[in-house]
Amino acid sequence: MEERENKELDAFVKRIMSSTELDSPSHDFLSHVMDNLPNKRGKELIQYKPLISKPVWFVIGGLFLAFMGYLVSKTTMVNSSWFSQIDFDQFFNLPAISFSTNWPQVVMYALLVLGLMLLVQVSWMKHFYNKRLGF
Amino acid sequence: MVSSKENMTPTSDEIIINQINAGDSKQFAILVDRYKDLVFTLALRMMKHREEAEEVSQDTFIKVYKSLSNFKGDSKLSTWIYRIAYHACLDRLKKNKRHYLDVSMDGDRPIQVEVMENAFNQLVEQEQKQKIQFCLEQLPSEDAFLITLYYFEDLSMDEISKIVSLESNHVKVKLFRIRKKLASILKSQLEPEIIESYGRARK
């Protein structure tokens, strides 16, 4: 009974829906869309281009090796004592900043969990948007 | 009803997509022309506002253009475009914080299709169109989108479920409820004609 009613209703709605027409956007819709298209394809915009190209790296590498070679051949190793002249004590006697001991453990855990959640969210959102745009 | 797709040149979507991906962006105009009417109709049924529907449709096509290289061709291009349109509408509605009141289904009373059909047939064509238009406007946004998609495009349940991100069984149940809802609104609109046809039956 319900099945029949459903079929009748489907046929009726189909009939009334077919008497409606598709609406059309304004006549300048197409030109609006075409004018607002990004100039270049996204693919071209984010194409990877290294800042320092391979040949330049070879030149830099060659120069570095030449420089090292020059240093080894032309200079003699001297046990210079500049290192011992620096008073390291002044660096190592800085006032201690120990925030880890002052903070309650629960705060540290909260920060850790927050960091983890952020990582999870980043990958989840990436997946979400990928799924939404491409299937 | 003849969909706009069938009137177009036989150049398939796939060929056009390849041309656009190769850099010929002007070809995109063909795709816009091919799908703009249905995308706009779907947006209009959902947004219930012409200007907003037009803006959302434009955004949809720009999004489609931007992510065309992501389109893998596993589904029909139309399905993919409607999906983008649907989500663009949802986003816009969410942004506007607009909510349309849901329509009550007139209880669980059976809808007497025959009575309603007779009453509906008494109206002249123009009146029929106006009544349906009004009823569609009364439907909640998502329902209006779903029913338009179902009756205007020859899509399978699976394709519709992909567009609206629901299980196909869920889509079936939803469509059943929307049909009832639409009939219930139409019935309230046809009240005078229904009474009249009853009166005539008694004579």
Tab-separated table of C-alpha atoms in Angstrom:
chain	number	residue	atom	x	y	z
A	1	MET	CA	0.000	0.000	0.000
A	2	GLU	CA	2.710	2.418	1.084
A	3	GLU	CA	4.878	1.257	-1.798
A	4	ARG	CA	2.104	2.078	-4.261
A	5	GLU	CA	1.491	5.443	-2.657
A	6	ASN	CA	5.194	6.185	-2.885
A	7	LYS	CA	5.262	5.269	-6.580
A	8	GLU	CA	2.228	7.416	-7.298
A	9	LEU	CA	3.765	10.305	-5.429
A	10	ASP	CA	7.055	9.862	-7.284
A	11	ALA	CA	5.252	9.931	-10.630
A	12	PHE	CA	3.250	12.983	-9.631
A	13	VAL	CA	6.283	14.922	-8.345
A	14	LYS	CA	8.174	13.917	-11.491
A	15	ARG	CA	5.364	15.353	-13.594
A	16	ILE	CA	5.116	18.611	-11.682
A	17	MET	CA	8.888	19.034	-11.583
A	18	SER	CA	9.112	18.529	-15.334
A	19	SER	CA	6.742	21.435	-15.833
A	20	THR	CA	9.268	23.755	-14.195
A	21	GLU	CA	12.164	25.104	-16.188
A	22	LEU	CA	15.795	25.671	-15.441
A	23	ASP	CA	16.573	29.217	-14.376
A	24	SER	CA	19.255	31.077	-16.267
A	25	PRO	CA	21.775	33.426	-14.731
A	26	SER	CA	22.159	36.993	-16.064
A	27	HIS	CA	23.439	37.388	-19.630
A	28	ASP	CA	26.893	38.622	-18.536
A	29	PHE	CA	27.417	35.620	-16.253
A	30	LEU	CA	29.853	33.923	-18.624
A	31	SER	CA	31.973	37.036	-19.154
A	32	HIS	CA	32.021	37.621	-15.381
A	33	VAL	CA	33.352	34.128	-14.763
A	34	MET	CA	35.893	34.337	-17.585
A	35	ASP	CA	37.124	37.763	-16.393
A	36	ASN	CA	37.610	36.525	-12.875
A	37	LEU	CA	39.587	33.421	-13.748
A	38	PRO	CA	43.067	33.461	-12.289
A	39	ASN	CA	45.597	34.526	-14.961
A	40	LYS	CA	47.769	31.511	-14.711
A	41	ARG	CA	46.910	27.965	-13.882
A	42	GLY	CA	47.641	27.098	-10.271
A	43	LYS	CA	49.884	24.337	-11.471
A	44	GLU	CA	52.190	26.791	-13.234
A	45	LEU	CA	52.178	29.205	-10.340
A	46	ILE	CA	53.507	26.742	-7.818
A	47	GLN	CA	55.879	24.939	-10.128
A	48	TYR	CA	59.046	24.139	-8.224
A	49	LYS	CA	62.033	26.157	-9.252
A	50	PRO	CA	65.155	25.938	-7.117
A	51	LEU	CA	66.659	29.194	-5.936
A	52	ILE	CA	70.171	27.980	-6.749
A	53	SER	CA	70.311	25.882	-9.878
A	54	LYS	CA	72.417	22.743	-10.260
A	55	PRO	CA	75.258	24.263	-12.338
A	56	VAL	CA	75.630	27.064	-9.813
A	57	TRP	CA	75.896	24.464	-7.031
A	58	PHE	CA	78.702	22.738	-8.980
A	59	VAL	CA	80.574	26.037	-9.338
A	60	ILE	CA	80.129	26.794	-5.629
A	61	GLY	CA	81.269	23.270	-4.735
A	62	GLY	CA	84.296	23.574	-7.024
A	63	LEU	CA	85.283	26.933	-5.565
A	64	PHE	CA	84.917	25.581	-2.034
A	65	LEU	CA	87.083	22.568	-2.805
A	66	ALA	CA	89.685	24.804	-4.472
A	67	PHE	CA	89.680	27.062	-1.452
A	68	MET	CA	90.120	24.108	0.894
A	69	GLY	CA	92.910	22.786	-1.283
A	70	TYR	CA	94.567	26.182	-1.199
A	71	LEU	CA	94.272	26.281	2.579
A	72	VAL	CA	95.790	22.816	2.974
A	73	SER	CA	98.663	23.450	0.575
A	74	LYS	CA	99.577	27.021	1.415
A	75	THR	CA	99.048	27.257	5.122
A	76	THR	CA	100.653	25.422	7.936
A	77	MET	CA	98.685	24.187	10.874
A	78	VAL	CA	99.482	26.325	13.848
A	79	ASN	CA	98.218	25.545	17.236
A	80	SER	CA	96.802	28.963	17.828
A	81	SER	CA	95.824	29.813	21.286
A	82	TRP	CA	92.889	32.178	20.622
A	83	PHE	CA	90.513	29.549	21.789
A	84	SER	CA	92.009	29.406	25.221
A	85	GLN	CA	91.902	33.169	25.531
A	86	ILE	CA	88.149	33.315	25.649
A	87	ASP	CA	86.721	33.362	29.099
A	88	PHE	CA	83.992	30.775	28.815
A	89	ASP	CA	83.021	31.192	32.406
A	90	GLN	CA	81.136	34.340	31.610
A	91	PHE	CA	78.982	32.426	29.176
A	92	PHE	CA	78.280	29.509	31.431
A	93	ASN	CA	77.565	31.480	34.558
A	94	LEU	CA	74.376	32.983	33.259
A	95	PRO	CA	71.483	33.186	35.675
A	96	ALA	CA	69.573	29.969	35.427
A	97	ILE	CA	66.234	30.128	33.678
A	98	SER	CA	64.511	26.986	34.662
A	99	PHE	CA	60.903	27.119	33.690
A	100	SER	CA	60.422	23.406	33.454
A	101	THR	CA	60.677	22.857	37.175
A	102	ASN	CA	58.404	25.758	38.096
A	103	TRP	CA	55.578	24.722	35.768
A	104	PRO	CA	53.187	22.126	36.987
A	105	GLN	CA	53.409	18.872	35.123
A	106	VAL	CA	49.840	19.132	33.959
A	107	VAL	CA	50.690	22.266	31.951
A	108	MET	CA	53.501	20.446	30.222
A	109	TYR	CA	51.159	17.577	29.348
A	110	ALA	CA	48.526	20.014	28.136
A	111	LEU	CA	51.063	21.683	25.835
A	112	LEU	CA	52.213	18.303	24.569
A	113	VAL	CA	48.644	17.193	23.827
A	114	LEU	CA	47.899	20.533	22.158
A	115	GLY	CA	50.899	20.035	19.893
A	116	LEU	CA	49.784	16.520	19.022
A	117	MET	CA	46.212	17.658	18.303
A	118	LEU	CA	47.558	20.353	16.001
A	119	LEU	CA	49.547	17.779	14.065
A	120	VAL	CA	46.507	15.505	13.769
A	121	GLN	CA	44.314	18.395	12.668
A	122	VAL	CA	46.687	19.478	9.951
A	123	SER	CA	46.677	16.046	8.342
A	124	TRP	CA	42.924	15.647	8.892
A	125	MET	CA	42.137	18.975	7.267
A	126	LYS	CA	44.405	18.218	4.335
A	127	HIS	CA	42.559	14.958	3.810
A	128	PHE	CA	39.193	16.723	4.194
A	129	TYR	CA	39.907	19.338	1.540
A	130	ASN	CA	41.461	16.838	-0.828
A	131	LYS	CA	38.376	14.671	-0.545
A	132	ARG	CA	36.113	17.620	-1.117
A	133	LEU	CA	37.796	18.821	-4.274
A	134	GLY	CA	38.840	15.675	-6.008
A	135	PHE	CA	37.290	12.266	-6.277
B	1	MET	CA	12.903	17.955	-20.121
B	2	VAL	CA	15.978	18.345	-22.255
B	3	SER	CA	19.093	19.098	-20.337
B	4	SER	CA	21.311	21.832	-21.730
B	5	LYS	CA	24.085	19.293	-22.172
B	6	GLU	CA	22.349	17.534	-25.016
B	7	ASN	CA	22.088	20.698	-27.080
B	8	MET	CA	25.790	21.269	-27.063
B	9	THR	CA	28.488	20.368	-29.500
B	10	PRO	CA	29.653	16.806	-29.180
B	11	THR	CA	33.083	17.810	-27.856
B	12	SER	CA	33.354	15.728	-24.731
B	13	ASP	CA	34.167	17.204	-21.344
B	14	GLU	CA	37.344	15.158	-21.251
B	15	ILE	CA	38.766	16.749	-24.403
B	16	ILE	CA	37.948	20.216	-23.120
B	17	ILE	CA	39.533	19.501	-19.745
B	18	ASN	CA	42.713	18.338	-21.464
B	19	GLN	CA	42.800	21.503	-23.552
B	20	ILE	CA	42.334	23.693	-20.467
B	21	ASN	CA	45.003	21.780	-18.575
B	22	ALA	CA	47.323	22.302	-21.536
B	23	GLY	CA	46.875	26.057	-21.101
B	24	ASP	CA	43.946	26.936	-23.365
B	25	SER	CA	41.838	28.604	-20.684
B	26	LYS	CA	39.330	29.993	-23.212
B	27	GLN	CA	37.890	26.506	-23.603
B	28	PHE	CA	36.558	26.839	-20.079
B	29	ALA	CA	33.784	29.048	-21.470
B	30	ILE	CA	32.292	25.944	-23.131
B	31	LEU	CA	32.089	24.155	-19.798
B	32	VAL	CA	30.576	27.191	-18.083
B	33	ASP	CA	27.984	27.475	-20.828
B	34	ARG	CA	27.216	23.796	-20.594
B	35	TYR	CA	26.580	23.653	-16.851
B	36	LYS	CA	25.683	27.208	-15.866
B	37	ASP	CA	21.900	26.815	-15.992
B	38	LEU	CA	21.679	23.813	-13.725
B	39	VAL	CA	24.348	25.113	-11.359
B	40	PHE	CA	22.477	28.414	-11.154
B	41	THR	CA	19.103	26.690	-10.666
B	42	LEU	CA	20.521	24.501	-7.906
B	43	ALA	CA	22.107	27.540	-6.237
B	44	LEU	CA	18.884	29.525	-6.558
B	45	ARG	CA	16.804	26.757	-5.025
B	46	MET	CA	19.247	26.597	-2.160
B	47	MET	CA	20.006	30.272	-1.570
B	48	LYS	CA	16.467	31.484	-2.438
B	49	HIS	CA	17.966	34.756	-3.607
B	50	ARG	CA	18.912	35.561	-7.214
B	51	GLU	CA	21.960	37.735	-6.658
B	52	GLU	CA	23.403	35.426	-4.051
B	53	ALA	CA	22.763	32.421	-6.269
B	54	GLU	CA	24.602	34.138	-9.093
B	55	GLU	CA	27.578	34.955	-6.889
B	56	VAL	CA	27.750	31.388	-5.574
B	57	SER	CA	27.522	30.029	-9.133
B	58	GLN	CA	30.405	32.255	-10.207
B	59	ASP	CA	32.461	31.135	-7.215
B	60	THR	CA	31.649	27.543	-8.096
B	61	PHE	CA	32.993	27.871	-11.627
B	62	ILE	CA	36.127	29.677	-10.459
B	63	LYS	CA	36.726	26.881	-7.936
B	64	VAL	CA	36.147	24.325	-10.671
B	65	TYR	CA	38.709	26.074	-12.883
B	66	LYS	CA	41.283	26.316	-10.103
B	67	SER	CA	41.047	22.659	-9.175
B	68	LEU	CA	40.443	21.197	-12.605
B	69	SER	CA	43.882	19.591	-12.516
B	70	ASN	CA	42.713	17.668	-9.402
B	71	PHE	CA	39.812	16.155	-11.299
B	72	LYS	CA	40.749	12.526	-11.794
B	73	GLY	CA	37.888	11.572	-14.052
B	74	ASP	CA	36.654	8.784	-11.766
B	75	SER	CA	33.209	10.334	-11.895
B	76	LYS	CA	31.318	12.479	-14.381
B	77	LEU	CA	32.445	16.103	-14.581
B	78	SER	CA	28.855	17.194	-13.925
B	79	THR	CA	28.768	15.226	-10.650
B	80	TRP	CA	31.988	16.896	-9.588
B	81	ILE	CA	30.738	20.375	-10.485
B	82	TYR	CA	27.427	19.883	-8.626
B	83	ARG	CA	29.347	18.681	-5.617
B	84	ILE	CA	31.458	21.844	-5.617
B	85	ALA	CA	28.295	23.923	-6.101
B	86	TYR	CA	26.561	22.170	-3.209
B	87	HIS	CA	29.432	22.816	-0.838
B	88	ALA	CA	29.795	26.415	-2.028
B	89	CYS	CA	26.109	26.983	-1.215
B	90	LEU	CA	26.454	25.334	2.189
B	91	ASP	CA	29.488	27.489	2.963
B	92	ARG	CA	27.642	30.647	1.940
B	93	LEU	CA	24.584	29.723	4.000
B	94	LYS	CA	26.801	29.002	6.980
B	95	LYS	CA	28.581	32.319	6.520
B	96	ASN	CA	25.297	34.178	6.356
B	97	LYS	CA	24.012	32.192	9.320
B	98	ARG	CA	20.736	31.828	7.516
B	99	HIS	CA	18.444	29.020	8.468
B	100	TYR	CA	15.236	28.203	6.785
B	101	LEU	CA	12.518	26.814	8.927
B	102	ASP	CA	11.721	23.229	8.285
B	103	VAL	CA	8.302	22.431	6.944
B	104	SER	CA	6.060	20.111	8.865
B	105	MET	CA	5.027	17.008	7.007
B	106	ASP	CA	1.329	17.307	7.756
B	107	GLY	CA	1.590	14.464	10.246
B	108	ASP	CA	1.731	10.965	8.876
B	109	ARG	CA	-1.563	11.254	7.081
B	110	PRO	CA	-1.457	9.558	3.686
B	111	ILE	CA	-1.369	12.009	0.831
B	112	GLN	CA	-4.138	11.339	-1.631
B	113	VAL	CA	-2.208	11.800	-4.823
B	114	GLU	CA	-5.220	11.351	-7.054
B	115	VAL	CA	-7.226	14.113	-5.370
B	116	MET	CA	-4.269	16.441	-5.516
B	117	GLU	CA	-3.537	15.610	-9.142
B	118	ASN	CA	-7.125	16.393	-10.133
B	119	ALA	CA	-6.989	19.701	-8.316
B	120	PHE	CA	-3.637	20.505	-9.867
B	121	ASN	CA	-4.903	19.736	-13.352
B	122	GLN	CA	-7.604	22.352	-12.973
B	123	LEU	CA	-5.004	25.093	-12.915
B	124	VAL	CA	-3.775	26.692	-16.092
B	125	GLU	CA	-0.139	26.084	-16.988
B	126	GLN	CA	1.119	29.430	-15.739
B	127	GLU	CA	-0.604	28.937	-12.391
B	128	GLN	CA	0.841	25.450	-12.109
B	129	LYS	CA	4.334	26.783	-12.628
B	130	GLN	CA	3.829	29.526	-10.057
B	131	LYS	CA	2.507	27.096	-7.475
B	132	ILE	CA	5.439	24.704	-7.911
B	133	GLN	CA	7.895	27.573	-7.795
B	134	PHE	CA	6.334	28.728	-4.551
B	135	CYS	CA	6.397	25.223	-3.075
B	136	LEU	CA	10.073	24.774	-3.994
B	137	GLU	CA	10.860	28.080	-2.313
B	138	GLN	CA	9.211	26.828	0.874
B	139	LEU	CA	11.423	23.748	1.024
B	140	PRO	CA	14.549	23.891	3.204
B	141	SER	CA	17.702	24.656	1.182
B	142	GLU	CA	19.223	21.203	1.146
B	143	ASP	CA	15.911	19.536	0.322
B	144	ALA	CA	15.297	21.893	-2.585
B	145	PHE	CA	18.791	21.135	-3.912
B	146	LEU	CA	18.347	17.384	-3.635
B	147	ILE	CA	14.961	17.228	-5.324
B	148	THR	CA	16.062	19.502	-8.171
B	149	LEU	CA	19.140	17.398	-8.734
B	150	TYR	CA	17.113	14.194	-8.675
B	151	TYR	CA	14.442	15.266	-11.143
B	152	PHE	CA	16.542	17.384	-13.505
B	153	GLU	CA	19.593	15.222	-13.990
B	154	ASP	CA	19.641	11.581	-14.841
B	155	LEU	CA	21.929	10.687	-11.977
B	156	SER	CA	22.184	7.415	-10.138
B	157	MET	CA	21.699	7.232	-6.362
B	158	ASP	CA	25.432	6.645	-6.012
B	159	GLU	CA	26.238	9.798	-7.925
B	160	ILE	CA	23.799	11.861	-5.880
B	161	SER	CA	25.184	10.404	-2.674
B	162	LYS	CA	28.677	11.462	-3.777
B	163	ILE	CA	27.487	15.002	-4.462
B	164	VAL	CA	25.815	15.523	-1.112
B	165	SER	CA	28.235	13.305	0.865
B	166	LEU	CA	25.552	10.962	2.187
B	167	GLU	CA	24.972	7.212	1.988
B	168	SER	CA	22.770	6.285	-0.973
B	169	ASN	CA	20.201	4.667	1.356
B	170	HIS	CA	20.037	7.879	3.297
B	171	VAL	CA	19.500	9.802	0.047
B	172	LYS	CA	16.603	7.489	-0.823
B	173	VAL	CA	14.913	8.062	2.528
B	174	LYS	CA	15.530	11.787	2.270
B	175	LEU	CA	14.021	11.957	-1.197
B	176	PHE	CA	10.966	10.088	0.017
B	177	ARG	CA	10.495	12.610	2.825
B	178	ILE	CA	11.096	15.597	0.553
B	179	ARG	CA	8.491	14.330	-1.908
B	180	LYS	CA	6.014	14.072	0.941
B	181	LYS	CA	6.962	17.518	2.182
B	182	LEU	CA	6.551	19.014	-1.275
B	183	ALA	CA	3.192	17.311	-1.702
B	184	SER	CA	2.101	18.547	1.691
B	185	ILE	CA	2.978	22.161	0.801
B	186	LEU	CA	1.283	21.813	-2.560
B	187	LYS	CA	-1.798	20.401	-0.893
B	188	SER	CA	-2.099	23.426	1.340
B	189	GLN	CA	-1.697	25.594	-1.751
B	190	LEU	CA	-4.384	23.683	-3.607
B	191	GLU	CA	-6.917	23.756	-0.783
B	192	PRO	CA	-9.601	25.768	-2.706
B	193	GLU	CA	-9.279	23.598	-5.812
B	194	ILE	CA	-9.442	20.399	-3.765
B	195	ILE	CA	-12.641	21.538	-2.018
B	196	GLU	CA	-14.086	22.483	-5.374
B	197	SER	CA	-13.310	19.092	-6.890
B	198	TYR	CA	-14.900	17.357	-3.880
B	199	GLY	CA	-17.993	19.480	-4.361
B	200	ARG	CA	-18.162	18.511	-7.993
B	201	ALA	CA	-17.775	14.810	-7.135
B	202	ARG	CA	-20.783	15.031	-4.784
B	203	LYS	CA	-23.044	16.446	-7.434
